[in-house]
Amino acid sequence: MEELFLDEIRDLYDAEKQLLEALPELARSVSSEELRNVLEEHGEQTETQVKRLERIFAVLGEKATGRKCFAMAGLIREANEIAGASGDTAVRDAGLIAAAQKVEHYEISGYGSARAHAEILGDDRAARLLSETLFEEKEADERLTELADSLVNEEAAWSSNHAFNGSNHALNSSANGRPKTRSAGGSDLREH
Ligand code: FE
Ligand code: ZN
Ligand code: FE
Ligand code: FE
């Protein structure tokens, strides 16, 4: 169990460092100012989260080293693909919110498990540090949900007749060129 826990901390450490590197560029690629604020603020929180993990390494008497988190690498790659896609900016923002939420959900599950394992090991200090980060990840996820529900998806639904050309994400709307009337639920995005 000690080894599993250390492995989890190393995975999270690498995941957070990958995010630290990726977030500034992702934030620059969004068009909604609110979404950019959320991403930038979460970038600052991520620096704190990295430091918390370093404190856990210190508590464990281990060197702070990461172990490549392939999941985060994949999630960031998908986010970058959406960021680099051409087409309607509001639709791209909606895609970026979805990508960012996948990142938060991954972190929430990682921190949730690591905290449970810290508790099993009786490491209260590590459990408390992991709880603090877990709370921030959930908060970030909620802010993204609120954004998705309001501004961005609304705009995207308005302009759902515009094409969106992701490199391998099939987000193109029906290409009949006729403007669609906006449906109440804003569900035009998924309608084909
Ligand atoms: Fe994080
Ligand atoms: Zn985070
Ligand atoms: Fe991982
Ligand atoms: Fe996060």
mmCIF file with all atom_site columns, C-alpha atoms and ligand atoms in Angstrom:
data_model
loop_
_atom_site.group_PDB
_atom_site.id
_atom_site.type_symbol
_atom_site.label_atom_id
_atom_site.label_alt_id
_atom_site.label_comp_id
_atom_site.label_asym_id
_atom_site.label_entity_id
_atom_site.label_seq_id
_atom_site.pdbx_PDB_ins_code
_atom_site.Cartn_x
_atom_site.Cartn_y
_atom_site.Cartn_z
_atom_site.occupancy
_atom_site.B_iso_or_equiv
_atom_site.pdbx_formal_charge
_atom_site.auth_seq_id
_atom_site.auth_comp_id
_atom_site.auth_asym_id
_atom_site.auth_atom_id
_atom_site.pdbx_PDB_model_num
ATOM   1   C  CA . MET A 1 1   ? 0.000   0.000  0.000   1.00 0.00 ? 1   MET A CA 1
ATOM   2   C  CA . GLU A 1 2   ? 2.850   2.445  0.751   1.00 0.00 ? 2   GLU A CA 1
ATOM   3   C  CA . GLU A 1 3   ? 4.235   1.769  -2.685  1.00 0.00 ? 3   GLU A CA 1
ATOM   4   C  CA . LEU A 1 4   ? 0.874   2.205  -4.386  1.00 0.00 ? 4   LEU A CA 1
ATOM   5   C  CA . PHE A 1 5   ? 0.383   5.499  -2.566  1.00 0.00 ? 5   PHE A CA 1
ATOM   6   C  CA . LEU A 1 6   ? 3.804   6.803  -3.564  1.00 0.00 ? 6   LEU A CA 1
ATOM   7   C  CA . ASP A 1 7   ? 3.090   5.786  -7.163  1.00 0.00 ? 7   ASP A CA 1
ATOM   8   C  CA . GLU A 1 8   ? -0.171  7.711  -7.089  1.00 0.00 ? 8   GLU A CA 1
ATOM   9   C  CA . ILE A 1 9   ? 1.539   10.822 -5.739  1.00 0.00 ? 9   ILE A CA 1
ATOM   10  C  CA . ARG A 1 10  ? 4.191   10.560 -8.448  1.00 0.00 ? 10  ARG A CA 1
ATOM   11  C  CA . ASP A 1 11  ? 1.505   10.218 -11.111 1.00 0.00 ? 11  ASP A CA 1
ATOM   12  C  CA . LEU A 1 12  ? -0.382  13.262 -9.798  1.00 0.00 ? 12  LEU A CA 1
ATOM   13  C  CA . TYR A 1 13  ? 2.852   15.236 -9.559  1.00 0.00 ? 13  TYR A CA 1
ATOM   14  C  CA . ASP A 1 14  ? 3.648   14.587 -13.198 1.00 0.00 ? 14  ASP A CA 1
ATOM   15  C  CA . ALA A 1 15  ? 0.031   15.239 -14.233 1.00 0.00 ? 15  ALA A CA 1
ATOM   16  C  CA . GLU A 1 16  ? -0.019  18.635 -12.484 1.00 0.00 ? 16  GLU A CA 1
ATOM   17  C  CA . LYS A 1 17  ? 3.317   19.641 -13.991 1.00 0.00 ? 17  LYS A CA 1
ATOM   18  C  CA . GLN A 1 18  ? 2.116   18.764 -17.474 1.00 0.00 ? 18  GLN A CA 1
ATOM   19  C  CA . LEU A 1 19  ? -0.957  20.902 -16.843 1.00 0.00 ? 19  LEU A CA 1
ATOM   20  C  CA . LEU A 1 20  ? 1.122   23.814 -15.574 1.00 0.00 ? 20  LEU A CA 1
ATOM   21  C  CA . GLU A 1 21  ? 2.927   23.811 -18.877 1.00 0.00 ? 21  GLU A CA 1
ATOM   22  C  CA . ALA A 1 22  ? -0.186  23.394 -21.029 1.00 0.00 ? 22  ALA A CA 1
ATOM   23  C  CA . LEU A 1 23  ? -2.650  25.763 -19.344 1.00 0.00 ? 23  LEU A CA 1
ATOM   24  C  CA . PRO A 1 24  ? -1.207  29.153 -20.421 1.00 0.00 ? 24  PRO A CA 1
ATOM   25  C  CA . GLU A 1 25  ? -1.429  28.283 -24.088 1.00 0.00 ? 25  GLU A CA 1
ATOM   26  C  CA . LEU A 1 26  ? -4.889  26.769 -23.734 1.00 0.00 ? 26  LEU A CA 1
ATOM   27  C  CA . ALA A 1 27  ? -6.030  29.910 -21.930 1.00 0.00 ? 27  ALA A CA 1
ATOM   28  C  CA . ARG A 1 28  ? -4.706  32.017 -24.798 1.00 0.00 ? 28  ARG A CA 1
ATOM   29  C  CA . SER A 1 29  ? -6.628  29.969 -27.338 1.00 0.00 ? 29  SER A CA 1
ATOM   30  C  CA . VAL A 1 30  ? -10.095 30.558 -25.876 1.00 0.00 ? 30  VAL A CA 1
ATOM   31  C  CA . SER A 1 31  ? -12.277 33.464 -26.932 1.00 0.00 ? 31  SER A CA 1
ATOM   32  C  CA . SER A 1 32  ? -14.557 33.770 -23.911 1.00 0.00 ? 32  SER A CA 1
ATOM   33  C  CA . GLU A 1 33  ? -12.999 36.061 -21.338 1.00 0.00 ? 33  GLU A CA 1
ATOM   34  C  CA . GLU A 1 34  ? -14.790 34.246 -18.511 1.00 0.00 ? 34  GLU A CA 1
ATOM   35  C  CA . LEU A 1 35  ? -13.439 30.913 -19.643 1.00 0.00 ? 35  LEU A CA 1
ATOM   36  C  CA . ARG A 1 36  ? -9.961  32.395 -19.909 1.00 0.00 ? 36  ARG A CA 1
ATOM   37  C  CA . ASN A 1 37  ? -10.251 33.685 -16.338 1.00 0.00 ? 37  ASN A CA 1
ATOM   38  C  CA . VAL A 1 38  ? -11.263 30.255 -15.057 1.00 0.00 ? 38  VAL A CA 1
ATOM   39  C  CA . LEU A 1 39  ? -8.322  28.620 -16.836 1.00 0.00 ? 39  LEU A CA 1
ATOM   40  C  CA . GLU A 1 40  ? -5.840  31.244 -15.647 1.00 0.00 ? 40  GLU A CA 1
ATOM   41  C  CA . GLU A 1 41  ? -7.035  31.070 -12.060 1.00 0.00 ? 41  GLU A CA 1
ATOM   42  C  CA . HIS A 1 42  ? -6.872  27.304 -12.138 1.00 0.00 ? 42  HIS A CA 1
ATOM   43  C  CA . GLY A 1 43  ? -3.336  27.626 -13.469 1.00 0.00 ? 43  GLY A CA 1
ATOM   44  C  CA . GLU A 1 44  ? -2.419  29.563 -10.333 1.00 0.00 ? 44  GLU A CA 1
ATOM   45  C  CA . GLN A 1 45  ? -4.124  26.950 -8.150  1.00 0.00 ? 45  GLN A CA 1
ATOM   46  C  CA . THR A 1 46  ? -2.184  24.259 -9.970  1.00 0.00 ? 46  THR A CA 1
ATOM   47  C  CA . GLU A 1 47  ? 1.083   25.829 -8.771  1.00 0.00 ? 47  GLU A CA 1
ATOM   48  C  CA . THR A 1 48  ? -0.175  25.481 -5.204  1.00 0.00 ? 48  THR A CA 1
ATOM   49  C  CA . GLN A 1 49  ? -1.232  21.910 -5.896  1.00 0.00 ? 49  GLN A CA 1
ATOM   50  C  CA . VAL A 1 50  ? 2.269   21.049 -7.100  1.00 0.00 ? 50  VAL A CA 1
ATOM   51  C  CA . LYS A 1 51  ? 3.657   22.485 -3.850  1.00 0.00 ? 51  LYS A CA 1
ATOM   52  C  CA . ARG A 1 52  ? 1.236   20.408 -1.775  1.00 0.00 ? 52  ARG A CA 1
ATOM   53  C  CA . LEU A 1 53  ? 2.447   17.276 -3.507  1.00 0.00 ? 53  LEU A CA 1
ATOM   54  C  CA . GLU A 1 54  ? 6.035   18.339 -2.763  1.00 0.00 ? 54  GLU A CA 1
ATOM   55  C  CA . ARG A 1 55  ? 5.099   18.628 0.902   1.00 0.00 ? 55  ARG A CA 1
ATOM   56  C  CA . ILE A 1 56  ? 3.714   15.097 0.783   1.00 0.00 ? 56  ILE A CA 1
ATOM   57  C  CA . PHE A 1 57  ? 6.971   13.846 -0.744  1.00 0.00 ? 57  PHE A CA 1
ATOM   58  C  CA . ALA A 1 58  ? 8.787   15.565 2.136   1.00 0.00 ? 58  ALA A CA 1
ATOM   59  C  CA . VAL A 1 59  ? 6.485   13.955 4.724   1.00 0.00 ? 59  VAL A CA 1
ATOM   60  C  CA . LEU A 1 60  ? 7.168   10.578 3.126   1.00 0.00 ? 60  LEU A CA 1
ATOM   61  C  CA . GLY A 1 61  ? 10.920  11.278 3.108   1.00 0.00 ? 61  GLY A CA 1
ATOM   62  C  CA . GLU A 1 62  ? 10.982  10.768 -0.650  1.00 0.00 ? 62  GLU A CA 1
ATOM   63  C  CA . LYS A 1 63  ? 12.490  12.829 -3.437  1.00 0.00 ? 63  LYS A CA 1
ATOM   64  C  CA . ALA A 1 64  ? 9.888   14.792 -5.410  1.00 0.00 ? 64  ALA A CA 1
ATOM   65  C  CA . THR A 1 65  ? 9.914   12.996 -8.726  1.00 0.00 ? 65  THR A CA 1
ATOM   66  C  CA . GLY A 1 66  ? 7.089   12.373 -11.141 1.00 0.00 ? 66  GLY A CA 1
ATOM   67  C  CA . ARG A 1 67  ? 6.183   9.264  -13.030 1.00 0.00 ? 67  ARG A CA 1
ATOM   68  C  CA . LYS A 1 68  ? 4.884   9.919  -16.519 1.00 0.00 ? 68  LYS A CA 1
ATOM   69  C  CA . CYS A 1 69  ? 1.099   10.260 -16.432 1.00 0.00 ? 69  CYS A CA 1
ATOM   70  C  CA . PHE A 1 70  ? 0.023   9.003  -19.851 1.00 0.00 ? 70  PHE A CA 1
ATOM   71  C  CA . ALA A 1 71  ? -3.615  9.795  -19.146 1.00 0.00 ? 71  ALA A CA 1
ATOM   72  C  CA . MET A 1 72  ? -2.919  13.499 -18.623 1.00 0.00 ? 72  MET A CA 1
ATOM   73  C  CA . ALA A 1 73  ? -0.675  13.543 -21.686 1.00 0.00 ? 73  ALA A CA 1
ATOM   74  C  CA . GLY A 1 74  ? -3.601  12.183 -23.717 1.00 0.00 ? 74  GLY A CA 1
ATOM   75  C  CA . LEU A 1 75  ? -6.127  14.597 -22.241 1.00 0.00 ? 75  LEU A CA 1
ATOM   76  C  CA . ILE A 1 76  ? -3.859  17.571 -22.932 1.00 0.00 ? 76  ILE A CA 1
ATOM   77  C  CA . ARG A 1 77  ? -3.267  16.377 -26.464 1.00 0.00 ? 77  ARG A CA 1
ATOM   78  C  CA . GLU A 1 78  ? -6.991  16.213 -27.111 1.00 0.00 ? 78  GLU A CA 1
ATOM   79  C  CA . ALA A 1 79  ? -7.452  19.696 -25.632 1.00 0.00 ? 79  ALA A CA 1
ATOM   80  C  CA . ASN A 1 80  ? -4.687  21.035 -27.891 1.00 0.00 ? 80  ASN A CA 1
ATOM   81  C  CA . GLU A 1 81  ? -6.345  19.480 -30.921 1.00 0.00 ? 81  GLU A CA 1
ATOM   82  C  CA . ILE A 1 82  ? -9.540  21.342 -30.128 1.00 0.00 ? 82  ILE A CA 1
ATOM   83  C  CA . ALA A 1 83  ? -7.613  24.557 -29.420 1.00 0.00 ? 83  ALA A CA 1
ATOM   84  C  CA . GLY A 1 84  ? -5.952  24.346 -32.812 1.00 0.00 ? 84  GLY A CA 1
ATOM   85  C  CA . ALA A 1 85  ? -9.129  23.605 -34.732 1.00 0.00 ? 85  ALA A CA 1
ATOM   86  C  CA . SER A 1 86  ? -10.446 26.164 -37.190 1.00 0.00 ? 86  SER A CA 1
ATOM   87  C  CA . GLY A 1 87  ? -14.021 27.398 -37.348 1.00 0.00 ? 87  GLY A CA 1
ATOM   88  C  CA . ASP A 1 88  ? -16.479 29.009 -35.010 1.00 0.00 ? 88  ASP A CA 1
ATOM   89  C  CA . THR A 1 89  ? -14.841 30.319 -31.837 1.00 0.00 ? 89  THR A CA 1
ATOM   90  C  CA . ALA A 1 90  ? -17.862 29.746 -29.582 1.00 0.00 ? 90  ALA A CA 1
ATOM   91  C  CA . VAL A 1 91  ? -18.065 26.135 -30.684 1.00 0.00 ? 91  VAL A CA 1
ATOM   92  C  CA . ARG A 1 92  ? -14.336 25.763 -29.992 1.00 0.00 ? 92  ARG A CA 1
ATOM   93  C  CA . ASP A 1 93  ? -14.834 27.217 -26.512 1.00 0.00 ? 93  ASP A CA 1
ATOM   94  C  CA . ALA A 1 94  ? -17.586 24.660 -25.859 1.00 0.00 ? 94  ALA A CA 1
ATOM   95  C  CA . GLY A 1 95  ? -15.157 21.916 -26.902 1.00 0.00 ? 95  GLY A CA 1
ATOM   96  C  CA . LEU A 1 96  ? -12.423 23.342 -24.687 1.00 0.00 ? 96  LEU A CA 1
ATOM   97  C  CA . ILE A 1 97  ? -14.736 23.401 -21.675 1.00 0.00 ? 97  ILE A CA 1
ATOM   98  C  CA . ALA A 1 98  ? -15.506 19.727 -22.291 1.00 0.00 ? 98  ALA A CA 1
ATOM   99  C  CA . ALA A 1 99  ? -11.781 18.944 -22.581 1.00 0.00 ? 99  ALA A CA 1
ATOM   100 C  CA . ALA A 1 100 ? -10.988 20.881 -19.399 1.00 0.00 ? 100 ALA A CA 1
ATOM   101 C  CA . GLN A 1 101 ? -13.721 19.010 -17.525 1.00 0.00 ? 101 GLN A CA 1
ATOM   102 C  CA . LYS A 1 102 ? -12.212 15.698 -18.594 1.00 0.00 ? 102 LYS A CA 1
ATOM   103 C  CA . VAL A 1 103 ? -8.960  16.888 -17.024 1.00 0.00 ? 103 VAL A CA 1
ATOM   104 C  CA . GLU A 1 104 ? -10.725 17.891 -13.794 1.00 0.00 ? 104 GLU A CA 1
ATOM   105 C  CA . HIS A 1 105 ? -12.601 14.597 -13.609 1.00 0.00 ? 105 HIS A CA 1
ATOM   106 C  CA . TYR A 1 106 ? -9.366  12.684 -14.017 1.00 0.00 ? 106 TYR A CA 1
ATOM   107 C  CA . GLU A 1 107 ? -7.783  14.721 -11.224 1.00 0.00 ? 107 GLU A CA 1
ATOM   108 C  CA . ILE A 1 108 ? -10.825 14.344 -8.976  1.00 0.00 ? 108 ILE A CA 1
ATOM   109 C  CA . SER A 1 109 ? -10.643 10.569 -9.257  1.00 0.00 ? 109 SER A CA 1
ATOM   110 C  CA . GLY A 1 110 ? -6.860  10.553 -8.780  1.00 0.00 ? 110 GLY A CA 1
ATOM   111 C  CA . TYR A 1 111 ? -6.953  12.770 -5.687  1.00 0.00 ? 111 TYR A CA 1
ATOM   112 C  CA . GLY A 1 112 ? -9.990  10.944 -4.300  1.00 0.00 ? 112 GLY A CA 1
ATOM   113 C  CA . SER A 1 113 ? -8.231  7.578  -4.474  1.00 0.00 ? 113 SER A CA 1
ATOM   114 C  CA . ALA A 1 114 ? -4.940  8.925  -3.166  1.00 0.00 ? 114 ALA A CA 1
ATOM   115 C  CA . ARG A 1 115 ? -6.695  10.522 -0.204  1.00 0.00 ? 115 ARG A CA 1
ATOM   116 C  CA . ALA A 1 116 ? -8.530  7.273  0.594   1.00 0.00 ? 116 ALA A CA 1
ATOM   117 C  CA . HIS A 1 117 ? -5.195  5.445  0.512   1.00 0.00 ? 117 HIS A CA 1
ATOM   118 C  CA . ALA A 1 118 ? -3.524  8.066  2.725   1.00 0.00 ? 118 ALA A CA 1
ATOM   119 C  CA . GLU A 1 119 ? -6.320  7.510  5.238   1.00 0.00 ? 119 GLU A CA 1
ATOM   120 C  CA . ILE A 1 120 ? -5.830  3.747  5.137   1.00 0.00 ? 120 ILE A CA 1
ATOM   121 C  CA . LEU A 1 121 ? -2.140  4.348  5.818   1.00 0.00 ? 121 LEU A CA 1
ATOM   122 C  CA . GLY A 1 122 ? -3.019  6.650  8.710   1.00 0.00 ? 122 GLY A CA 1
ATOM   123 C  CA . ASP A 1 123 ? -1.213  9.555  7.069   1.00 0.00 ? 123 ASP A CA 1
ATOM   124 C  CA . ASP A 1 124 ? -3.463  12.395 8.228   1.00 0.00 ? 124 ASP A CA 1
ATOM   125 C  CA . ARG A 1 125 ? -1.189  15.132 7.004   1.00 0.00 ? 125 ARG A CA 1
ATOM   126 C  CA . ALA A 1 126 ? -1.104  13.796 3.445   1.00 0.00 ? 126 ALA A CA 1
ATOM   127 C  CA . ALA A 1 127 ? -4.853  13.142 3.544   1.00 0.00 ? 127 ALA A CA 1
ATOM   128 C  CA . ARG A 1 128 ? -5.496  16.759 4.544   1.00 0.00 ? 128 ARG A CA 1
ATOM   129 C  CA . LEU A 1 129 ? -3.252  18.147 1.794   1.00 0.00 ? 129 LEU A CA 1
ATOM   130 C  CA . LEU A 1 130 ? -4.947  15.914 -0.777  1.00 0.00 ? 130 LEU A CA 1
ATOM   131 C  CA . SER A 1 131 ? -8.384  17.040 0.464   1.00 0.00 ? 131 SER A CA 1
ATOM   132 C  CA . GLU A 1 132 ? -7.464  20.666 -0.115  1.00 0.00 ? 132 GLU A CA 1
ATOM   133 C  CA . THR A 1 133 ? -6.545  19.992 -3.722  1.00 0.00 ? 133 THR A CA 1
ATOM   134 C  CA . LEU A 1 134 ? -9.550  17.730 -4.245  1.00 0.00 ? 134 LEU A CA 1
ATOM   135 C  CA . PHE A 1 135 ? -11.791 20.598 -3.155  1.00 0.00 ? 135 PHE A CA 1
ATOM   136 C  CA . GLU A 1 136 ? -10.161 22.960 -5.663  1.00 0.00 ? 136 GLU A CA 1
ATOM   137 C  CA . GLU A 1 137 ? -10.519 20.449 -8.496  1.00 0.00 ? 137 GLU A CA 1
ATOM   138 C  CA . LYS A 1 138 ? -14.223 20.009 -7.741  1.00 0.00 ? 138 LYS A CA 1
ATOM   139 C  CA . GLU A 1 139 ? -14.663 23.759 -7.596  1.00 0.00 ? 139 GLU A CA 1
ATOM   140 C  CA . ALA A 1 140 ? -12.948 24.183 -10.961 1.00 0.00 ? 140 ALA A CA 1
ATOM   141 C  CA . ASP A 1 141 ? -15.195 21.493 -12.420 1.00 0.00 ? 141 ASP A CA 1
ATOM   142 C  CA . GLU A 1 142 ? -18.296 23.261 -11.091 1.00 0.00 ? 142 GLU A CA 1
ATOM   143 C  CA . ARG A 1 143 ? -17.201 26.586 -12.518 1.00 0.00 ? 143 ARG A CA 1
ATOM   144 C  CA . LEU A 1 144 ? -16.728 24.930 -15.898 1.00 0.00 ? 144 LEU A CA 1
ATOM   145 C  CA . THR A 1 145 ? -20.183 23.344 -15.690 1.00 0.00 ? 145 THR A CA 1
ATOM   146 C  CA . GLU A 1 146 ? -21.713 26.747 -14.960 1.00 0.00 ? 146 GLU A CA 1
ATOM   147 C  CA . LEU A 1 147 ? -19.873 28.265 -17.899 1.00 0.00 ? 147 LEU A CA 1
ATOM   148 C  CA . ALA A 1 148 ? -20.948 25.449 -20.181 1.00 0.00 ? 148 ALA A CA 1
ATOM   149 C  CA . ASP A 1 149 ? -24.564 25.876 -19.115 1.00 0.00 ? 149 ASP A CA 1
ATOM   150 C  CA . SER A 1 150 ? -24.558 29.599 -19.697 1.00 0.00 ? 150 SER A CA 1
ATOM   151 C  CA . LEU A 1 151 ? -22.616 31.687 -22.087 1.00 0.00 ? 151 LEU A CA 1
ATOM   152 C  CA . VAL A 1 152 ? -20.516 29.464 -24.221 1.00 0.00 ? 152 VAL A CA 1
ATOM   153 C  CA . ASN A 1 153 ? -22.971 26.758 -25.201 1.00 0.00 ? 153 ASN A CA 1
ATOM   154 C  CA . GLU A 1 154 ? -25.613 29.368 -25.799 1.00 0.00 ? 154 GLU A CA 1
ATOM   155 C  CA . GLU A 1 155 ? -23.371 31.171 -28.250 1.00 0.00 ? 155 GLU A CA 1
ATOM   156 C  CA . ALA A 1 156 ? -22.371 27.898 -29.840 1.00 0.00 ? 156 ALA A CA 1
ATOM   157 C  CA . ALA A 1 157 ? -25.990 26.929 -30.360 1.00 0.00 ? 157 ALA A CA 1
ATOM   158 C  CA . TRP A 1 158 ? -26.660 30.268 -32.012 1.00 0.00 ? 158 TRP A CA 1
ATOM   159 C  CA . SER A 1 159 ? -23.914 29.681 -34.489 1.00 0.00 ? 159 SER A CA 1
ATOM   160 C  CA . SER A 1 160 ? -24.326 25.944 -34.891 1.00 0.00 ? 160 SER A CA 1
ATOM   161 C  CA . ASN A 1 161 ? -24.747 26.379 -38.627 1.00 0.00 ? 161 ASN A CA 1
ATOM   162 C  CA . HIS A 1 162 ? -21.079 27.334 -38.860 1.00 0.00 ? 162 HIS A CA 1
ATOM   163 C  CA . ALA A 1 163 ? -18.583 24.617 -39.659 1.00 0.00 ? 163 ALA A CA 1
ATOM   164 C  CA . PHE A 1 164 ? -15.984 23.545 -37.137 1.00 0.00 ? 164 PHE A CA 1
ATOM   165 C  CA . ASN A 1 165 ? -13.011 21.628 -38.467 1.00 0.00 ? 165 ASN A CA 1
ATOM   166 C  CA . GLY A 1 166 ? -11.204 19.788 -35.732 1.00 0.00 ? 166 GLY A CA 1
ATOM   167 C  CA . SER A 1 167 ? -8.349  17.627 -36.924 1.00 0.00 ? 167 SER A CA 1
ATOM   168 C  CA . ASN A 1 168 ? -9.992  14.392 -35.883 1.00 0.00 ? 168 ASN A CA 1
ATOM   169 C  CA . HIS A 1 169 ? -13.019 15.456 -33.917 1.00 0.00 ? 169 HIS A CA 1
ATOM   170 C  CA . ALA A 1 170 ? -16.162 15.315 -35.957 1.00 0.00 ? 170 ALA A CA 1
ATOM   171 C  CA . LEU A 1 171 ? -17.830 18.442 -34.651 1.00 0.00 ? 171 LEU A CA 1
ATOM   172 C  CA . ASN A 1 172 ? -18.995 19.724 -38.025 1.00 0.00 ? 172 ASN A CA 1
ATOM   173 C  CA . SER A 1 173 ? -22.590 20.730 -38.080 1.00 0.00 ? 173 SER A CA 1
ATOM   174 C  CA . SER A 1 174 ? -24.865 19.669 -40.888 1.00 0.00 ? 174 SER A CA 1
ATOM   175 C  CA . ALA A 1 175 ? -23.539 21.387 -43.961 1.00 0.00 ? 175 ALA A CA 1
ATOM   176 C  CA . ASN A 1 176 ? -26.730 22.302 -45.745 1.00 0.00 ? 176 ASN A CA 1
ATOM   177 C  CA . GLY A 1 177 ? -25.856 25.948 -45.270 1.00 0.00 ? 177 GLY A CA 1
ATOM   178 C  CA . ARG A 1 178 ? -29.310 26.879 -44.059 1.00 0.00 ? 178 ARG A CA 1
ATOM   179 C  CA . PRO A 1 179 ? -29.397 28.837 -40.840 1.00 0.00 ? 179 PRO A CA 1
ATOM   180 C  CA . LYS A 1 180 ? -31.131 26.859 -38.133 1.00 0.00 ? 180 LYS A CA 1
ATOM   181 C  CA . THR A 1 181 ? -33.582 28.253 -35.677 1.00 0.00 ? 181 THR A CA 1
ATOM   182 C  CA . ARG A 1 182 ? -32.284 28.083 -32.155 1.00 0.00 ? 182 ARG A CA 1
ATOM   183 C  CA . SER A 1 183 ? -33.901 25.435 -30.010 1.00 0.00 ? 183 SER A CA 1
ATOM   184 C  CA . ALA A 1 184 ? -34.817 26.191 -26.434 1.00 0.00 ? 184 ALA A CA 1
ATOM   185 C  CA . GLY A 1 185 ? -32.399 23.751 -24.842 1.00 0.00 ? 185 GLY A CA 1
ATOM   186 C  CA . GLY A 1 186 ? -29.501 24.836 -26.992 1.00 0.00 ? 186 GLY A CA 1
ATOM   187 C  CA . SER A 1 187 ? -29.235 21.252 -28.187 1.00 0.00 ? 187 SER A CA 1
ATOM   188 C  CA . ASP A 1 188 ? -28.437 22.171 -31.767 1.00 0.00 ? 188 ASP A CA 1
ATOM   189 C  CA . LEU A 1 189 ? -24.808 21.304 -31.143 1.00 0.00 ? 189 LEU A CA 1
ATOM   190 C  CA . ARG A 1 190 ? -25.418 17.602 -30.907 1.00 0.00 ? 190 ARG A CA 1
ATOM   191 C  CA . GLU A 1 191 ? -28.164 17.443 -33.482 1.00 0.00 ? 191 GLU A CA 1
ATOM   192 C  CA . HIS A 1 192 ? -27.275 15.897 -36.841 1.00 0.00 ? 192 HIS A CA 1
HETATM 193 FE FE . FE  B 2 .   ? -4.771  19.793 -10.314 1.00 0.00 ? 1   FE  B FE 1
HETATM 194 ZN ZN . ZN  B 3 .   ? -6.234  21.437 -10.981 1.00 0.00 ? 2   ZN  B ZN 1
HETATM 195 FE FE . FE  B 2 .   ? -2.132  9.256  -14.311 1.00 0.00 ? 3   FE  B FE 1
HETATM 196 FE FE . FE  B 2 .   ? -7.625  20.628 -12.142 1.00 0.00 ? 4   FE  B FE 1
#
